[in-house]
Structure formats: structure tokens, C-alpha cells
XYZ file of C-alpha atoms in Angstrom:
687
model
C 0.000 0.000 0.000
C 0.936 3.631 -0.344
C 2.799 5.716 2.135
C 1.113 7.590 4.907
C 0.145 11.219 4.584
C 2.638 12.424 7.165
C 4.833 14.300 4.739
C 4.419 18.021 4.282
C 1.451 18.869 2.176
C 0.784 22.010 0.215
C 0.605 24.861 2.677
C -2.454 26.412 1.109
C -5.278 25.544 3.496
C -7.707 27.789 1.643
C -7.346 27.353 -2.107
C -7.907 30.223 -4.500
C -11.304 31.657 -3.597
C -12.190 32.677 -7.155
C -10.388 30.238 -9.486
C -9.110 31.615 -12.779
C -7.590 28.546 -14.429
C -10.464 28.527 -16.941
C -9.204 31.836 -18.340
C -6.621 32.015 -21.145
C -3.219 33.286 -20.131
C -1.917 36.754 -20.906
C -2.916 40.383 -20.486
C -4.731 40.529 -23.818
C -7.105 37.756 -22.810
C -7.640 39.317 -19.389
C -8.475 42.623 -21.036
C -10.925 41.031 -23.455
C -12.685 38.968 -20.776
C -12.973 41.765 -18.185
C -16.006 44.043 -18.289
C -14.157 46.731 -16.331
C -11.185 47.407 -18.572
C -11.989 51.111 -18.870
C -11.894 51.554 -15.092
C -8.302 50.348 -14.781
C -6.411 53.372 -16.114
C -8.055 55.920 -13.762
C -7.242 53.681 -10.819
C -3.582 53.400 -11.740
C -3.349 57.152 -12.317
C -5.033 58.103 -9.059
C -2.946 55.604 -7.065
C -0.037 58.079 -7.154
C -2.086 61.273 -7.114
C -0.977 64.195 -4.964
C -4.468 64.222 -3.423
C -4.871 61.798 -0.508
C -8.583 61.415 -1.276
C -7.848 60.186 -4.779
C -5.202 57.737 -3.540
C -7.707 56.378 -1.042
C -10.356 56.132 -3.769
C -7.977 54.131 -5.974
C -7.278 51.615 -3.186
C -10.991 51.198 -2.471
C -11.694 50.779 -6.184
C -9.245 47.867 -6.421
C -11.114 46.010 -3.673
C -14.439 46.629 -5.343
C -13.380 45.777 -8.884
C -11.735 42.430 -8.101
C -14.704 41.122 -6.108
C -15.480 37.705 -7.637
C -13.846 38.876 -10.863
C -10.649 36.973 -11.765
C -10.341 38.656 -15.196
C -10.121 42.135 -13.694
C -7.829 40.846 -10.954
C -5.445 39.506 -13.604
C -5.637 42.728 -15.563
C -4.779 44.820 -12.505
C -1.962 42.467 -11.611
C -0.520 42.953 -15.091
C -0.506 46.705 -14.424
C 1.679 46.242 -11.302
C -1.172 46.930 -8.892
C 0.619 44.893 -6.228
C 3.681 47.118 -6.346
C 1.544 50.266 -6.335
C -0.416 49.124 -3.280
C 2.712 48.111 -1.385
C 4.044 51.619 -1.997
C 0.826 53.024 -0.521
C 1.484 51.083 2.718
C 4.079 53.787 3.427
C 1.703 56.617 2.544
C 1.705 59.742 4.706
C -2.076 59.476 5.217
C -3.316 56.763 7.577
C -6.602 56.302 5.691
C -4.725 55.493 2.491
C -2.570 52.976 4.336
C -5.670 51.281 5.778
C -7.368 51.007 2.371
C -4.182 49.792 0.674
C -3.876 47.032 3.263
C -7.505 46.102 2.644
C -6.977 45.881 -1.113
C -3.846 43.739 -0.670
C -5.722 41.483 1.735
C -8.500 40.976 -0.818
C -5.975 40.227 -3.543
C -4.381 37.576 -1.284
C -7.677 35.878 -0.526
C -9.045 35.928 -4.064
C -5.803 35.443 -5.985
C -3.922 32.697 -4.179
C -0.291 31.705 -4.554
C 0.809 33.805 -7.505
C -0.204 37.144 -6.040
C 1.105 36.199 -2.593
C 4.449 35.231 -4.118
C 4.556 38.540 -5.980
C 3.873 40.420 -2.738
C 6.666 38.581 -0.964
C 9.105 39.194 -3.821
C 8.229 42.895 -3.736
C 9.133 43.017 -0.024
C 5.711 43.557 1.508
C 7.072 42.308 4.829
C 9.136 45.473 5.301
C 6.128 47.769 5.880
C 4.058 45.036 7.520
C 6.553 44.429 10.300
C 6.408 48.102 11.272
C 2.627 47.852 11.762
C 2.722 45.017 14.305
C 4.026 46.976 17.348
C 1.794 49.934 16.439
C -1.303 47.699 16.290
C -0.346 46.042 19.595
C 0.082 49.383 21.347
C -3.201 50.785 20.026
C -5.161 47.635 20.895
C -3.739 47.670 24.411
C -4.943 51.225 24.833
C -8.417 50.340 23.510
C -8.718 47.322 25.796
C -7.639 49.306 28.841
C -9.998 52.196 28.197
C -12.299 51.586 25.256
C -14.658 54.392 26.316
C -12.030 56.996 25.523
C -11.713 55.907 21.883
C -14.444 56.711 19.324
C -16.181 53.609 18.006
C -15.336 54.404 14.396
C -11.659 54.768 15.301
C -11.729 51.359 16.959
C -13.408 49.815 13.924
C -10.700 51.186 11.625
C -7.935 49.759 13.809
C -9.626 46.360 14.109
C -10.186 46.197 10.347
C -6.598 47.229 9.726
C -5.337 44.560 12.131
C -7.535 41.995 10.360
C -6.060 42.983 6.992
C -2.444 42.830 8.183
C -2.908 39.463 9.900
C -4.661 37.990 6.877
C -1.837 39.064 4.564
C 0.694 37.457 6.928
C -1.395 34.262 7.013
C -1.522 34.073 3.204
C 2.190 34.812 2.852
C 2.950 31.980 5.291
C 1.253 29.524 2.956
C 3.090 30.726 -0.134
C 6.487 29.071 0.246
C 8.941 27.888 2.866
C 11.083 30.957 2.126
C 8.152 33.252 2.937
C 7.279 31.165 5.984
C 10.807 31.464 7.354
C 10.670 35.228 6.882
C 7.356 35.420 8.746
C 8.848 33.269 11.512
C 11.418 36.015 12.071
C 8.610 38.374 13.082
C 7.895 36.286 16.238
C 4.140 36.637 15.819
C 2.871 34.222 18.473
C 2.423 36.768 21.331
C 0.819 39.208 18.868
C -1.651 36.640 17.518
C -2.457 35.109 20.894
C -3.307 38.552 22.255
C -6.329 38.616 19.943
C -7.551 35.238 21.159
C -6.990 36.194 24.783
C -9.109 39.353 24.304
C -11.719 37.622 22.116
C -14.618 38.877 24.237
C -13.703 42.511 23.513
C -12.475 42.347 19.909
C -14.677 41.878 16.818
C -14.984 38.223 15.894
C -13.657 38.520 12.307
C -10.351 39.904 13.588
C -10.025 37.127 16.177
C -10.762 34.474 13.535
C -8.082 35.899 11.241
C -5.538 35.756 14.058
C -6.501 32.135 14.775
C -6.281 31.262 11.075
C -2.804 32.765 10.870
C -1.659 30.852 13.962
C -3.178 27.629 12.589
C -1.097 27.967 9.424
C 2.045 28.955 11.328
C 1.819 25.908 13.620
C 1.515 23.508 10.676
C 4.750 21.496 10.754
C 6.678 24.656 11.702
C 8.805 23.901 14.747
C 9.770 27.427 15.896
C 6.149 28.504 16.244
C 5.059 25.127 17.620
C 7.618 25.487 20.430
C 6.517 29.049 21.157
C 2.924 27.919 21.665
C 3.699 24.606 23.346
C 5.940 26.189 25.980
C 3.380 28.744 27.207
C 0.702 27.286 29.474
C -1.495 30.382 29.239
C -1.601 30.079 25.445
C -2.576 26.404 25.711
C -5.305 27.115 28.248
C -6.710 29.896 26.095
C -6.773 27.656 23.013
C -8.428 24.883 25.006
C -11.160 27.266 26.147
C -11.759 28.523 22.604
C -11.873 25.000 21.208
C -14.502 23.931 23.720
C -16.619 27.053 23.206
C -18.143 25.905 19.912
C -21.680 27.144 19.448
C -21.172 30.150 21.751
C -21.167 33.503 19.990
C -18.203 35.644 21.019
C -18.976 38.701 18.919
C -18.952 41.602 21.400
C -20.877 43.800 18.990
C -23.820 41.408 18.708
C -24.656 38.821 16.102
C -23.730 39.554 12.511
C -25.092 37.502 9.595
C -22.010 35.259 9.707
C -21.453 35.245 13.483
C -22.452 31.597 13.905
C -20.136 30.482 11.101
C -17.259 32.565 12.438
C -17.723 31.238 15.963
C -17.728 27.707 14.592
C -14.608 28.418 12.550
C -12.823 29.885 15.569
C -13.415 26.730 17.608
C -12.282 24.557 14.714
C -9.104 26.598 14.318
C -8.335 26.277 18.021
C -8.737 22.495 17.682
C -6.408 22.533 14.713
C -3.779 24.589 16.522
C -3.854 22.267 19.535
C -3.414 19.249 17.274
C -0.588 20.995 15.424
C 1.349 21.573 18.655
C 0.651 18.127 20.131
C 1.939 16.225 21.972
C 1.768 18.796 24.725
C 4.365 18.118 27.429
C 3.839 18.349 31.195
C 3.457 20.284 33.401
C 0.643 21.783 31.326
C -2.714 20.422 32.473
C -3.691 20.139 28.799
C -1.184 17.282 28.526
C -3.627 15.186 30.590
C -6.534 15.835 28.234
C -7.479 13.337 25.525
C -7.697 16.085 22.916
C -9.185 14.032 20.097
C -11.831 12.338 22.208
C -12.789 15.210 24.508
C -12.257 18.286 22.343
C -11.547 17.743 18.670
C -14.077 15.109 17.604
C -17.018 16.631 19.537
C -16.286 19.869 17.654
C -15.698 18.375 14.212
C -18.467 15.796 13.922
C -21.460 18.165 14.229
C -19.917 20.420 11.580
C -19.376 17.720 8.970
C -22.805 16.219 9.695
C -24.843 19.417 9.645
C -24.552 20.578 6.049
C -26.400 19.223 3.018
C -24.307 20.169 0.020
C -27.128 19.622 -2.448
C -29.474 21.888 -0.501
C -26.680 24.444 -0.267
C -26.068 24.251 -4.007
C -29.756 24.790 -4.738
C -29.879 27.796 -2.388
C -26.803 29.367 -3.981
C -28.216 28.949 -7.477
C -31.432 30.696 -6.443
C -29.527 33.534 -4.779
C -27.140 33.941 -7.734
C -30.088 34.293 -10.104
C -31.720 36.951 -7.916
C -28.501 38.832 -7.259
C -28.425 42.287 -8.838
C -25.230 44.097 -9.884
C -23.896 45.765 -6.777
C -23.085 49.427 -6.533
C -19.655 48.122 -5.597
C -19.127 47.585 -9.311
C -19.117 51.375 -9.716
C -16.502 52.620 -7.274
C -17.299 55.956 -5.759
C -14.812 58.319 -4.234
C -16.798 57.880 -1.043
C -16.559 54.116 -1.308
C -15.336 52.089 1.645
C -14.614 48.339 1.667
C -16.355 48.113 5.019
C -19.625 49.491 3.694
C -19.847 48.630 0.020
C -23.647 48.398 -0.131
C -23.837 44.621 -0.418
C -27.225 43.281 -1.383
C -29.057 40.849 0.916
C -28.322 38.115 -1.631
C -24.604 38.885 -1.537
C -24.564 38.838 2.268
C -26.345 35.472 2.332
C -23.977 34.041 -0.286
C -21.024 35.094 1.851
C -22.614 33.466 4.903
C -23.084 30.207 2.971
C -19.503 30.370 1.746
C -18.295 30.824 5.334
C -20.278 27.737 6.372
C -18.768 25.692 3.531
C -15.253 26.808 4.425
C -15.911 25.742 8.022
C -16.871 22.267 6.758
C -13.711 22.181 4.647
C -11.602 23.146 7.678
C -13.262 20.479 9.829
C -12.473 17.847 7.201
C -8.887 19.031 6.976
C -8.453 18.611 10.726
C -10.254 15.265 10.662
C -7.821 14.072 7.996
C -5.068 14.999 10.414
C -6.712 12.935 13.154
C -6.318 9.945 10.854
C -2.869 10.907 9.560
C -0.881 11.581 12.728
C -1.665 8.822 15.205
C 1.465 6.960 16.395
C 2.975 4.147 14.392
C 2.852 0.774 16.177
C 6.617 0.597 16.584
C 7.079 4.122 17.915
C 6.558 5.644 21.307
C 3.831 8.263 21.054
C 5.838 10.793 23.011
C 8.872 10.387 20.774
C 9.370 13.758 19.151
C 11.403 13.010 16.059
C 13.068 15.763 14.155
C 12.419 16.275 10.456
C 15.727 14.514 9.747
C 14.631 11.552 11.840
C 11.375 11.365 9.887
C 13.258 11.261 6.611
C 15.553 8.529 7.866
C 12.541 6.611 9.115
C 10.990 6.867 5.645
C 14.167 5.456 4.120
C 14.138 2.507 6.502
C 10.568 1.490 5.792
C 9.660 -1.338 3.485
C 7.898 -1.258 0.151
C 4.368 -0.610 -0.897
C 3.103 -3.991 0.324
C 4.711 -3.972 3.775
C 2.034 -4.663 6.348
C 3.814 -2.476 8.894
C 4.322 0.475 6.555
C 3.957 3.868 8.222
C 0.270 4.179 7.512
C -1.972 7.141 7.994
C -3.347 5.468 11.106
C -3.005 2.038 12.568
C -6.433 2.249 14.160
C -8.614 5.224 13.217
C -9.597 5.754 16.820
C -8.837 8.737 19.032
C -5.722 8.232 21.123
C -4.987 10.122 24.349
C -2.685 13.044 23.744
C 0.869 11.892 24.352
C -0.029 8.272 25.206
C -0.629 5.006 23.368
C -1.703 1.492 24.237
C -1.321 -0.662 21.152
C -2.554 -3.784 22.924
C -5.838 -2.185 23.902
C -7.700 -1.062 20.779
C -9.923 1.975 21.175
C -13.356 2.156 19.542
C -13.105 3.118 15.904
C -14.309 6.547 14.881
C -15.099 5.233 11.418
C -18.795 4.411 12.018
C -19.473 7.953 13.241
C -17.784 9.640 10.283
C -18.551 7.241 7.426
C -22.119 8.354 6.674
C -21.379 12.108 6.583
C -18.192 11.548 4.585
C -19.997 9.480 1.954
C -22.523 12.298 1.669
C -19.834 14.965 1.352
C -18.046 13.251 -1.552
C -21.150 13.447 -3.772
C -20.864 16.320 -6.298
C -23.603 18.909 -6.730
C -24.499 20.908 -9.856
C -22.171 23.680 -8.631
C -19.236 21.507 -7.545
C -17.210 21.936 -10.708
C -17.205 24.785 -13.251
C -18.883 24.147 -16.594
C -16.447 23.341 -19.382
C -14.993 26.508 -20.867
C -16.987 28.822 -18.631
C -16.935 30.221 -15.093
C -19.224 28.945 -12.380
C -22.462 30.843 -11.655
C -20.872 31.566 -8.272
C -17.150 30.837 -8.289
C -16.509 31.024 -4.503
C -19.161 28.362 -3.852
C -17.750 26.131 -6.572
C -14.265 26.497 -5.113
C -15.507 25.618 -1.613
C -17.654 22.663 -2.741
C -14.905 21.047 -4.792
C -12.444 21.539 -1.909
C -14.915 19.781 0.415
C -15.194 16.793 -1.926
C -11.405 16.446 -2.062
C -11.066 16.803 1.724
C -13.814 14.232 2.384
C -12.093 11.774 0.046
C -8.813 12.384 1.869
C -10.492 11.484 5.167
C -11.834 8.259 3.649
C -8.456 7.561 2.112
C -6.667 7.762 5.449
C -9.348 5.771 7.271
C -9.303 2.895 4.785
C -5.537 2.905 4.466
C -5.585 2.310 8.212
C -7.933 -0.644 7.911
C -5.908 -2.078 5.032
C -2.685 -1.760 7.044
C -4.094 -3.528 10.082
C -6.404 -6.287 8.832
C -9.411 -7.091 10.997
C -11.581 -10.207 10.635
C -14.590 -8.210 11.813
C -14.128 -5.597 9.096
C -13.261 -8.164 6.416
C -16.500 -10.050 7.086
C -18.616 -6.918 6.720
C -18.705 -7.171 2.936
C -21.955 -5.193 2.716
C -20.201 -2.170 4.228
C -17.385 -2.565 1.725
C -19.813 -2.710 -1.191
C -21.623 0.361 0.121
C -18.394 2.384 0.252
C -17.271 1.059 -3.141
C -20.574 1.900 -4.818
C -20.794 5.374 -3.233
C -17.263 6.245 -4.343
C -18.007 5.180 -7.903
C -21.287 7.094 -7.833
C -19.389 10.219 -6.823
C -16.751 9.696 -9.510
C -19.398 9.118 -12.158
C -21.045 12.416 -11.200
C -17.685 14.214 -11.194
C -16.822 12.989 -14.671
C -13.423 12.925 -16.331
C -13.579 16.147 -18.329
C -10.214 17.814 -18.584
C -9.176 21.204 -19.842
C -8.871 24.687 -18.358
C -10.557 25.107 -14.984
C -11.054 21.385 -14.375
C -8.064 20.814 -12.082
C -10.147 20.039 -9.011
C -12.189 17.429 -10.893
C -8.979 15.529 -11.583
C -7.832 15.977 -7.988
C -11.001 14.222 -6.818
C -10.085 11.221 -8.988
C -6.491 11.198 -7.736
C -7.573 10.906 -4.097
C -10.628 8.690 -4.678
C -8.685 5.972 -6.448
C -6.683 5.558 -3.222
C -9.928 4.821 -1.372
C -10.806 2.224 -4.029
C -7.404 0.586 -3.701
C -7.642 0.365 0.077
C -11.194 -1.039 -0.125
C -9.976 -3.638 -2.621
C -7.292 -4.780 -0.175
C -9.740 -5.003 2.736
C -12.357 -6.909 0.694
C -10.311 -8.548 -2.110
C -12.401 -10.103 -4.843
C -15.655 -9.330 -3.037
C -16.580 -5.914 -4.396
C -18.948 -5.127 -7.246
C -17.174 -5.851 -10.523
C -18.198 -3.569 -13.376
C -16.378 -3.852 -16.700
C -16.825 -0.108 -17.214
C -14.915 0.531 -13.984
C -12.081 -1.629 -15.283
C -11.903 0.400 -18.495
C -11.986 3.707 -16.614
C -9.147 2.666 -14.300
C -7.023 1.587 -17.265
C -7.709 4.862 -19.070
C -6.875 6.851 -15.937
C -3.612 4.954 -15.510
C -2.679 5.581 -19.155
C -3.598 9.264 -19.115
C -1.992 10.408 -15.865
C 1.684 11.328 -15.631
C 1.678 11.063 -11.822
C 3.292 7.761 -10.799
C 1.422 7.754 -7.490
C -1.959 7.841 -9.236
C -0.850 5.103 -11.631
C 0.215 2.894 -8.736
C -3.205 3.344 -7.115
C -4.980 2.451 -10.354
C -2.906 -0.705 -10.777
C -3.490 -1.715 -7.166
C -7.240 -1.271 -7.599
C -7.216 -3.312 -10.816
C -5.407 -6.067 -8.930
C -8.191 -6.288 -6.369
C -10.798 -6.548 -9.154
C -8.806 -9.235 -10.941
C -8.957 -11.404 -7.814
C -12.729 -11.894 -7.962
C -12.905 -15.721 -8.108
C -15.524 -16.031 -10.838
C -14.543 -13.022 -12.954
C -12.463 -14.998 -15.440
C -12.987 -12.637 -18.389
C -12.236 -9.527 -16.321
C -9.186 -11.249 -14.877
C -7.855 -11.929 -18.375
C -8.409 -8.313 -19.484
C -6.705 -6.899 -16.397
C -3.777 -9.320 -16.385
C -3.053 -8.706 -20.077
C -3.117 -4.967 -19.366
C -0.702 -5.378 -16.447
C 1.589 -7.520 -18.593
C 1.625 -4.751 -21.198
C 3.127 -2.444 -18.564
C 6.161 -4.682 -17.994
C 9.402 -4.395 -19.944
C 9.961 -6.858 -22.764
C 13.225 -8.507 -23.739
C 14.415 -5.435 -25.624
C 11.871 -2.750 -24.717
C 11.615 -0.813 -21.441
C 8.318 -0.416 -19.625
C 5.974 2.144 -21.230
C 5.313 3.686 -17.810
C 7.449 4.820 -14.879
C 9.509 2.456 -12.761
C 7.284 2.602 -9.685
C 4.018 1.775 -11.550
C 5.851 -0.979 -13.437
C 6.995 -2.518 -10.162
C 3.420 -2.344 -8.853
C 2.147 -4.108 -11.997
C 4.731 -6.834 -11.535
C 3.877 -7.260 -7.866
C 0.145 -7.291 -8.649
C 0.553 -10.118 -11.182
C 2.454 -12.174 -8.615
C -0.280 -11.627 -6.014
C -3.134 -12.359 -8.436
C -1.689 -15.707 -9.457
C -0.104 -16.742 -6.175
C -2.852 -19.354 -5.681
C -2.996 -21.743 -8.596
C -6.252 -23.201 -7.250
C -8.255 -20.067 -8.141
C -10.721 -20.515 -11.033
C -9.159 -17.643 -12.969
C -5.724 -19.307 -12.949
C -6.760 -20.825 -16.265
C -5.824 -17.471 -17.800
C -2.285 -17.768 -16.467
C -1.797 -21.187 -18.014
C -3.561 -20.618 -21.334
C -1.888 -17.253 -21.833
C 1.594 -18.657 -21.142
C 2.175 -15.913 -18.587
C 5.278 -17.649 -17.234
C 7.056 -16.986 -20.504
C 5.864 -13.390 -20.652
C 7.064 -12.791 -17.082
C 10.392 -14.445 -17.867
C 10.913 -12.049 -20.765
C 10.395 -9.147 -18.362
C 12.982 -10.192 -15.761
C 16.018 -8.563 -17.359
C 14.093 -5.340 -18.005
C 12.974 -5.262 -14.367
C 16.581 -5.752 -13.265
C 17.759 -2.865 -15.457
C 14.974 -0.605 -14.195
C 15.850 -1.386 -10.562
C 19.550 -0.729 -11.160
C 18.610 2.604 -12.726
C 16.841 3.908 -9.621
C 18.759 6.870 -8.209
C 19.073 6.414 -4.449
C 19.975 10.093 -4.012
C 16.635 11.365 -5.277
C 13.768 11.883 -2.857
C 12.247 8.475 -2.127
C 14.897 6.784 -4.270
C 16.352 4.717 -1.465
C 13.015 3.251 -0.537
C 12.023 2.666 -4.171
C 15.315 0.875 -4.797
C 14.653 -1.435 -1.874
C 11.127 -2.006 -3.096
C 12.421 -2.753 -6.603
C 14.960 -5.279 -5.361
C 12.226 -7.021 -3.390
C 9.901 -7.198 -6.418
C 12.755 -8.416 -8.643
C 13.591 -11.239 -6.234
C 9.917 -12.138 -5.821
C 9.469 -12.264 -9.602
C 12.386 -14.666 -10.070
C 11.137 -16.876 -7.224
C 7.548 -16.778 -8.541
C 8.597 -17.869 -12.050
C 10.614 -20.731 -10.561
C 7.642 -21.760 -8.421
C 5.160 -21.729 -11.318
C 7.477 -23.679 -13.576
C 7.745 -26.331 -10.907
C 3.987 -26.916 -10.767
C 2.620 -30.042 -12.502
C -0.835 -29.810 -14.105
């Protein structure tokens, strides 16, 4: 089976809010597809005006024009709007600085990696780091004597703090270089001050601080140690995590207050998991975080949302939505009061709810991915170098004790383990909602060659499907790694999962092209669930010839070796259905076609080729199976013999110095030896 999901993943927790991959590249295409081309030049001109009011207007206009509009965002980016706005962060007028920060924040959220990378390369951190002590001082003054400060002045400072923190959060997810630079700012006391004063500070600002800290504690040791070593921080996070469902907005409920409160609790759960295991003497070290805090917070969130009902509601709202006055920036415009319609406000509330579900799934995936391995002490805190060495020392794809996502998908006390005393599985409680969340809706993926009716919803829905599949992937990898007679006998459950995954994939479709990246990502993760299910219930799942064809086509069309390996592993499980003689012949001939011949190398990568070889050995390891007739009549022994030298050459060609090369080399040597032994064994059989 495949490796666990313990390695660093992409840092982007929130993918691009308004995807633009469906748009052609280049400024000319952006200009032709944007309806606001004529508004761009006045904005650029006024950005450097001698009048502060015009500079402020230009910053506000950027925020308004890019709202859910990737074409205009691209067009502005091509006109160096990022550089212009960074310059305005050093403006002599505070109001201009505030609006520039707001525009940059919106560009980060809507634009994703590319714009964040551009901001980092243009040294946005230089002005940002000067704001942090100023914000801290002002907030301290407000908290000590809020009556002395006008309410509008407080609102401006809170909004400004929100914008600065959000930019720092997005930069932290851009690259390790940017993350290391943000680490140098020592942000933990600054961010924790917002959570500590959460009863007095507007909820959106507190949530942004929590989101930034969640990202910074993701596999980032300096920040993890800063949080882990401060008992007051841990206690505060524990309180926030357990306060789900309690509104903490000091100004009263806003339309999205419930969603923000939910998100804040989820983020606190995520931060606590990121910094675990928590060492004594902190009292939190005695708490079973997953059982007592994390799962009670996550499960209601992933169970409470019907994606199909949400999709229907969004479609109705999008049809009723009228062009906002925000599309026509006024010199009096203000990002905080841009005259949003009721439909727009409700769409934003729904989007916030969907992002909360996505976050819950992300944390739940971590619950499955980071439980201790059976041969490791749970309180052993290995360094990154130790982890890499551990990876090199592990066996191949079929090792039963491979470092799986989880060895038992059950909550384990924080900092403790008892391998001989299995805890109740969390799988039954999460399976039903996860199978519901993988099913696509009419808005889950953009139409071919066109944008979605509401791009933020489409982005959130597709991210939820991927995250739900990742949870299932980790859960079933766990079951496959640690076989259980009880699970193996529950074939009906296996068929249910198998059928629901295929139903979801059928609805997702295989359309490629611009804007369809997330559709393919769903397939990449889902095929891992199919492979794991095939290992748990080999030869017992519903065999559909169309599924066989689709898996072969997917294997042929994808360049990613990992996806190909999953496809081949899934085909192996289908080929082992005792009575499926025709399907077995089709699959085995396909797998044989992936092996090297006497003078020809394999048509696919080395790792998928090794998996195909291993799969053929496993399929025909029992000559008593009804489908073994295919092996004999097809003279597979000779075909495997012709592949031996090519397998040897491929194994010798594996570069041990490349990432994963050492492990792949070991895996290849094992498969090579097994192939030689298998051929010898089959030749020795008398029929």
C-alpha cells in the first residue's frame, strides 16, 4: 500500500477563492474577458495622485473591482497593482494605508499563490513588520480604556489589524522561504493577544488571528515550540476550542457570526493538534484532545450541512442577485460598507459555512494521519531529519507495517498510546457524513470553458469533496494496514463504500481542460480509497467492466506515478474476484503490457511498473483459483520471464539520491527477487 500522509502537504489551506484557471493566459485575454477594462487606467493614475482622497479612492476601487472577478484581478496584476499598493502602505495618510492594506488582503484571498508570491518578492514584509508593534500598542490602549476611543476609530484599527494578519497568514502559505521570513517576526504573542481578548475584539479579527496561527503551527517547529511552551496560550486555546456554538462577537450577532464562531473553535482544535503532543506540566497534557475536544467539535460540523441543498440555495440567490453598486466605485466608497445586497450577504454566509466544513475535514484528515505508528513511542518527538531517515528505513508498498496514515482510526490520548488495547473506531461515526460529502452537486465543478455561476461556492464545494475523500483515504488505508476479521466479514459495508465512491466519480466525470483541475484531484484521491477497499475486501466488491476500463484509461492518461500505482493496485483487487475470469484476463493482459519486454523498457514509470509486476504475482499466487486458467492458457510464465532482465535494469537505474529513491530501490529489489522466485515456483507446478 501507499505511504502515509505524514509528509508536508501544500501549505495552502484555503485554495484560491475565485479560481481563474479557466481563463486564457496573458494580459490581452484578461483585457478582453474583463467588463471593467476602462476603469483600470483611472485607478492606476489616481494611485499616485498628490491628493490623498484620490489615492484612497484608488485603493478602495481595487477592492471593489476584483470582487469575484478573476479577469479584472489579472488585468490589474498585469498593471503592477501589487507594487503600487505596497508603496501606498508607506503613505503619509493613515486612511490610504488602511485602504491599501484592505486591497492587498482581498488580492491575497481571491488570488492565491501567484499574487502572494509577488507580494513577498516585492518586499511587503518590510512595511508590515512596522505595523505590528503599532497595532499592539493601540489595541492595548483600547482594551484598557475603550470608552475613551471613538467607536469608528476602533473599527478602523480592528479592520486594519484583520487585513495585516490575513496578509501574513496568506504569505505563510506561499512558500517555505516566505514562511521562514514570517517566523522572524515572532508573531505568536501578537496573535495570541487577539484570542486572549476575544470577548472585547470583533470576531472577524479574532478568527483571522486564529487562522494565521493555525497555518504557522503547521509542521513549523519554531512557532510550535513558542505555543507549546506557554501554558497560558494552551489554556486559552483549550477554552476557545470547547466554546463551539457560543457567539463571542462583542458587537452582537452579525449575519455570519455563527459560522465565524464555529470556525474559531475549529481553528483552536487545529492549533492544539498541530502543537501536540503537549508536554507536562501543562494540564492540557492530561486531556485526551481528540476524544474530549476535537471530535465533539468536528463531527457536528461535517454532519450538519447538506451540500445539495446548499447548491440549490446558492443557485437561487445567484439568479436573484443584482449588480452591486460596488461595481461602480465611488470616491466615497469604503470596503467596510460597500452596499452589499441581501443576496450577496447570504452568499457570503453560505460560503463561510462551507469553508468551516472544509476546515473540519482538513483537521479530521489529520486525526487519521498523525496517530502513532505501532513501533514508535507516542511521546517520541522526532526531528524532520529523523522522519526522513525513518521513511528510508521502511519497506515497500506492500509492507504490512508500513507507516500508515493510522493504525487504528480511533482517538488516542494526547501523548499516550496502548497498542494492545484497541480503542473504539471513529469510522462508524464519520462514514455516513463523509460518503454524503463526496457526492458532487451541480455547482461543484465549473462548466467546461466557462466560469461557475458563483465561483466562490464552486471552489468551496470542490475543496470539500477532495477533503472528504482524503479522510476516507486515510481511514481505509488504516484498515488495510491492520487487517481485521470483523471488518473483512462486513462485505456489505465494503460494497456500500465502493458503490458510493463510484457514484461520486461518475457524477464528477473525467472532463479535462482549463478550470477542471479540481475534478482531476477528486479522482487522484478517490482511487486511493478504491485501492484500500480492494485490499480489505479482495475479490468481493462489485465488478463492473466499465470501472475496469476507466481505471485503465486513468492509468494511461496520468503522468503522476502515485496515481498510476493506485490504479494498478485497484485493478489487482478486481482481478482477484474468483468467478470473474474474463475480467481477470483483461486486467492481467493490461498489467503484462506495462512490464518491460526482452528489448523494450516499460511504457510507464519504474514505480508503476513494479506495482504491476507485484500485482501479477499476487493475483496468481494461488494456482487453485478458477481464474488461474488465464495464467496457463496465456503462457504468462514466458511473458514474465521475458520481463525479468528489463525489471533488473529498471531497478539498477533507480537513483538512491533522489527523494524516495532509497526506498524505491529497496522495493524494486524485493519485487525483482519475488518475480524470479515466482517464475521458478510456477514452472515447478505439474498440471
